[in-house]
Short mmCIF file of C-alpha atoms in Angstrom, two decimals:
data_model
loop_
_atom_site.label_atom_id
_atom_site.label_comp_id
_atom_site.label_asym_id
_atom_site.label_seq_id
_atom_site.Cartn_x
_atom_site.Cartn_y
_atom_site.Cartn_z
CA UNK A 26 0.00 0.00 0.00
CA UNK A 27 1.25 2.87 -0.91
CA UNK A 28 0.51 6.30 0.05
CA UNK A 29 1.57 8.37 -2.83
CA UNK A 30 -2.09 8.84 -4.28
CA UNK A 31 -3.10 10.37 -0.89
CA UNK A 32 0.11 12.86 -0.62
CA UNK A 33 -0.72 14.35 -4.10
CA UNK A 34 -4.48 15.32 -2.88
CA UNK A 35 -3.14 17.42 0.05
CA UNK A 36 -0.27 19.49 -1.94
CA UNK A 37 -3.09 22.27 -2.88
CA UNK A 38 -2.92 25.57 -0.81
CA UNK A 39 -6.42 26.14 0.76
CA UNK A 40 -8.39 28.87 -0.64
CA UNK A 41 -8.15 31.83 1.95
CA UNK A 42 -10.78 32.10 4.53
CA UNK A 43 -12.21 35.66 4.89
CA UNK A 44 -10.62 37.46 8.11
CA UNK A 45 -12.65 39.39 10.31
CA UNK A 46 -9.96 41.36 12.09
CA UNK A 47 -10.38 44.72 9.86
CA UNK A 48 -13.77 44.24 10.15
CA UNK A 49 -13.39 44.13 14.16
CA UNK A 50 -10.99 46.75 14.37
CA UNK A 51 -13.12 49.12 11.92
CA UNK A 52 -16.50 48.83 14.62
CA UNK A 53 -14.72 48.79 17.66
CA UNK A 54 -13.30 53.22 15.85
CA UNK A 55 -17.25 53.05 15.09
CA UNK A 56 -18.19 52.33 18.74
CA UNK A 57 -15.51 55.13 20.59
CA UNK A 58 -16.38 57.77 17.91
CA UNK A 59 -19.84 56.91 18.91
CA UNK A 60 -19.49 56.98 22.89
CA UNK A 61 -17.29 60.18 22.93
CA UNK A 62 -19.81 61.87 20.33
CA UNK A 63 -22.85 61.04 23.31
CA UNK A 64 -20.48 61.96 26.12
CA UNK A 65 -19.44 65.45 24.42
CA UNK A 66 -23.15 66.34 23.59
CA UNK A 67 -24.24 65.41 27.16
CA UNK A 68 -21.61 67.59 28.79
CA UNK A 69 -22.10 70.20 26.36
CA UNK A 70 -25.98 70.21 27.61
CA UNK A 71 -25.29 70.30 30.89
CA UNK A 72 -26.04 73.44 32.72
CA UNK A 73 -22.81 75.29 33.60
CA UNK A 74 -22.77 75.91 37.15
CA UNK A 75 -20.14 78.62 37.10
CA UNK A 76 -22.67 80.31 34.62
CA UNK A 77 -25.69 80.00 36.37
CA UNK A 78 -24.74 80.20 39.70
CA UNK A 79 -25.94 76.79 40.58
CA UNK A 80 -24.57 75.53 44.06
CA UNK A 81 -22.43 78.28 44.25
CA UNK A 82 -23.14 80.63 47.29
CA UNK A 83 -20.95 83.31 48.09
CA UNK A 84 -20.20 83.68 51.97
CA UNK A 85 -21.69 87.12 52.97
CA UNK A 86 -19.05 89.99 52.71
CA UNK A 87 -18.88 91.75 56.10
CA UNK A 88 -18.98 95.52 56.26
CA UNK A 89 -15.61 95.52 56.81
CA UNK A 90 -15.26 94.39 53.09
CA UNK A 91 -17.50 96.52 51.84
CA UNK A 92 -15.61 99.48 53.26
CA UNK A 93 -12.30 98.10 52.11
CA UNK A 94 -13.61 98.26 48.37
CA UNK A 95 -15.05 101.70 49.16
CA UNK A 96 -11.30 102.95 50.29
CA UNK A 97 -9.98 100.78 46.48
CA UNK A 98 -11.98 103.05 44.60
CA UNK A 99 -11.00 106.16 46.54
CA UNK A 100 -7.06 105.13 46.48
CA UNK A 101 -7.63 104.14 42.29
CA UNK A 102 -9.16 108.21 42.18
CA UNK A 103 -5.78 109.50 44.31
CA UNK A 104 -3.84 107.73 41.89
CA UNK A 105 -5.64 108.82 38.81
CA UNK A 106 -5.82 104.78 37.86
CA UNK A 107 -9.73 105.47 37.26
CA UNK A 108 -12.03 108.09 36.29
CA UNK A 109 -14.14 110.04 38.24
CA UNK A 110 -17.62 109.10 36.32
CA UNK A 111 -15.90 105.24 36.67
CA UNK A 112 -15.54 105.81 40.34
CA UNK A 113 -19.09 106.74 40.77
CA UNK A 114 -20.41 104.21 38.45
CA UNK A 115 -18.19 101.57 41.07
CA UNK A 116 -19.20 103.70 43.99
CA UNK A 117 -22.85 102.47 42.81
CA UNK A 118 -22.15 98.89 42.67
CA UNK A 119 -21.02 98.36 45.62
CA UNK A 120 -24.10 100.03 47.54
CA UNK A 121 -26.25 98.10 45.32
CA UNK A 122 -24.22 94.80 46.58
CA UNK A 123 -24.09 96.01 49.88
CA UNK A 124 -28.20 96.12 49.60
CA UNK A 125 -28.50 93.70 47.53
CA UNK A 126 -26.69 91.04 50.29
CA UNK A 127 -28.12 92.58 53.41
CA UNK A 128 -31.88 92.05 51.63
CA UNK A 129 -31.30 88.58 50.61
CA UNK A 130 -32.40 90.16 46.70
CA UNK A 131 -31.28 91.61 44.15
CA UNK A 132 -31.36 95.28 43.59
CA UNK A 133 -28.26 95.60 41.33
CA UNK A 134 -30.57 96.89 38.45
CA UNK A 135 -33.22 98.37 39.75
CA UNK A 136 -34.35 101.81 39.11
CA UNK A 137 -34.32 104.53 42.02
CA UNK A 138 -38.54 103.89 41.31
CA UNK A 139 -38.56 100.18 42.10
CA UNK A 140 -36.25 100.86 45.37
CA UNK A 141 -38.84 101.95 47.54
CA UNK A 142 -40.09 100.90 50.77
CA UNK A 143 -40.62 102.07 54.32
CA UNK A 144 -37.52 100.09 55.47
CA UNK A 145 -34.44 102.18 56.69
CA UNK A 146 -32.36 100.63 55.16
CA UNK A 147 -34.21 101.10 51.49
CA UNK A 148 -34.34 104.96 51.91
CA UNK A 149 -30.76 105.32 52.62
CA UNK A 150 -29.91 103.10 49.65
CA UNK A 151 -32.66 105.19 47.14
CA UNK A 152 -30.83 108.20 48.55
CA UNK A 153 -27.44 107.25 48.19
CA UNK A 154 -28.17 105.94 44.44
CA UNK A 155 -30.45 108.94 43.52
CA UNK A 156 -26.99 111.27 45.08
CA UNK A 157 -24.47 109.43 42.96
CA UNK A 158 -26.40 109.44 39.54
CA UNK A 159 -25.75 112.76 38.44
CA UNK A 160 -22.10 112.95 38.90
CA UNK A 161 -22.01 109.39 37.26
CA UNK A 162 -24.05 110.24 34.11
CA UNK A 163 -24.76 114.04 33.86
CA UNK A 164 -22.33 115.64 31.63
CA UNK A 165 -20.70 118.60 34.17
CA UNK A 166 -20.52 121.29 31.86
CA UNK A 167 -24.68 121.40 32.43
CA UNK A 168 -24.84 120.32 35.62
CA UNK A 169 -23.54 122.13 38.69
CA UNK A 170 -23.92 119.72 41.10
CA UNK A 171 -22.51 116.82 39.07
CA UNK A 172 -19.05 119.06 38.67
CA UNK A 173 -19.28 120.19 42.63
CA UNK A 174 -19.68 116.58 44.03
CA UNK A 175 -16.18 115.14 44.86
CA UNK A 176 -15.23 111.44 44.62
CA UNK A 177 -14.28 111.62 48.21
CA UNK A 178 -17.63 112.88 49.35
CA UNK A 179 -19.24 109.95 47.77
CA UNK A 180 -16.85 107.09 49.22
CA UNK A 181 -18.98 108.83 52.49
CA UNK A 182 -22.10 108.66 51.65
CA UNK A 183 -21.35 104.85 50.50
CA UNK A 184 -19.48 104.49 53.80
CA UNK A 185 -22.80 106.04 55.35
CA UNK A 186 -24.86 103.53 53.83
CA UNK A 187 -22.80 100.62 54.99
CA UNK A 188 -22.88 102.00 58.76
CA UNK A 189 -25.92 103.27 59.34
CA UNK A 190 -28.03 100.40 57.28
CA UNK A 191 -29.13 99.21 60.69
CA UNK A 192 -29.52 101.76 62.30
#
């Protein structure tokens, strides 16, 4: 017996079986492009808390603070680092976020008409913002008392705000 006849039959190469390694490696790119593309549209979607002031709450400034920013814009004046209409206009912001903390609201934009009220602390706020908008808008040329009104005088009538808000 010889085994010739059965040696011959397995000379032949195989045909090539399809390999499914490209094929593996081209949907497991598919499946990351896929998961970051869902994780960057859900985090762009999120709400940003920085932006909306979600969970973020400021500790209270004390009037100590308050009074130090006061004495900023009055050493910026000295220096000549800011304006005087820019001084004002800060002078404002602070006694609106002096108020604005000490009410538990926000009056950084309201009008002298929507600040009123019988509390004491209300009035001296209406009349500390009604005395700092002309020398912060009126031009001075037309308006006396916008030119007469010093920078310093108003860092007091902030400072009076801030100390007699309780009173």
């Amino acid at each position: 017996m010889t085994f010739t006849h059965l040696s011959a039959t397995f000379t032949q190469v195989p045909d090539p079986q399809f390999s499914g390694t490209p094929l593996l490696i081209a949907l497991g790119i598919l499946l990351l492009i896929t998961v970051a593309g869902i994780a960057a549209a859900l985090i762009s979607w999120m709400p940003r808390a920085e932006k909306a002031g979600i969970g973020q709450k400021k500790a209270p400034e004390t009037d100590a603070s308050f009074k130090q920013r006061v004495r900023e814009v009055e050493q910026a004046w000295d220096a000549r680092r800011i304006s005087k209409q820019d001084a004002f206009r800060e002078l404002a912001a602070i006694a609106r976020q002096f108020a604005s903390q000490r009410l538990d609201q926000d009056v950084t934009t309201h009008t002298l008409a929507e600040l009123n009220g019988n509390a004491n602390g209300i009035q001296l706020l209406r009349t500390t913002i009604e005395a700092l908008y002309p020398p912060e808008f009126a031009y001075e040329a037309t308006h006396a008392r916008s030119a007469e009104v010093t920078v310093i005088e108003a860092c007091g009538w902030v400072n009076a705000l801030i100390e007699r808000w309780d009173a």
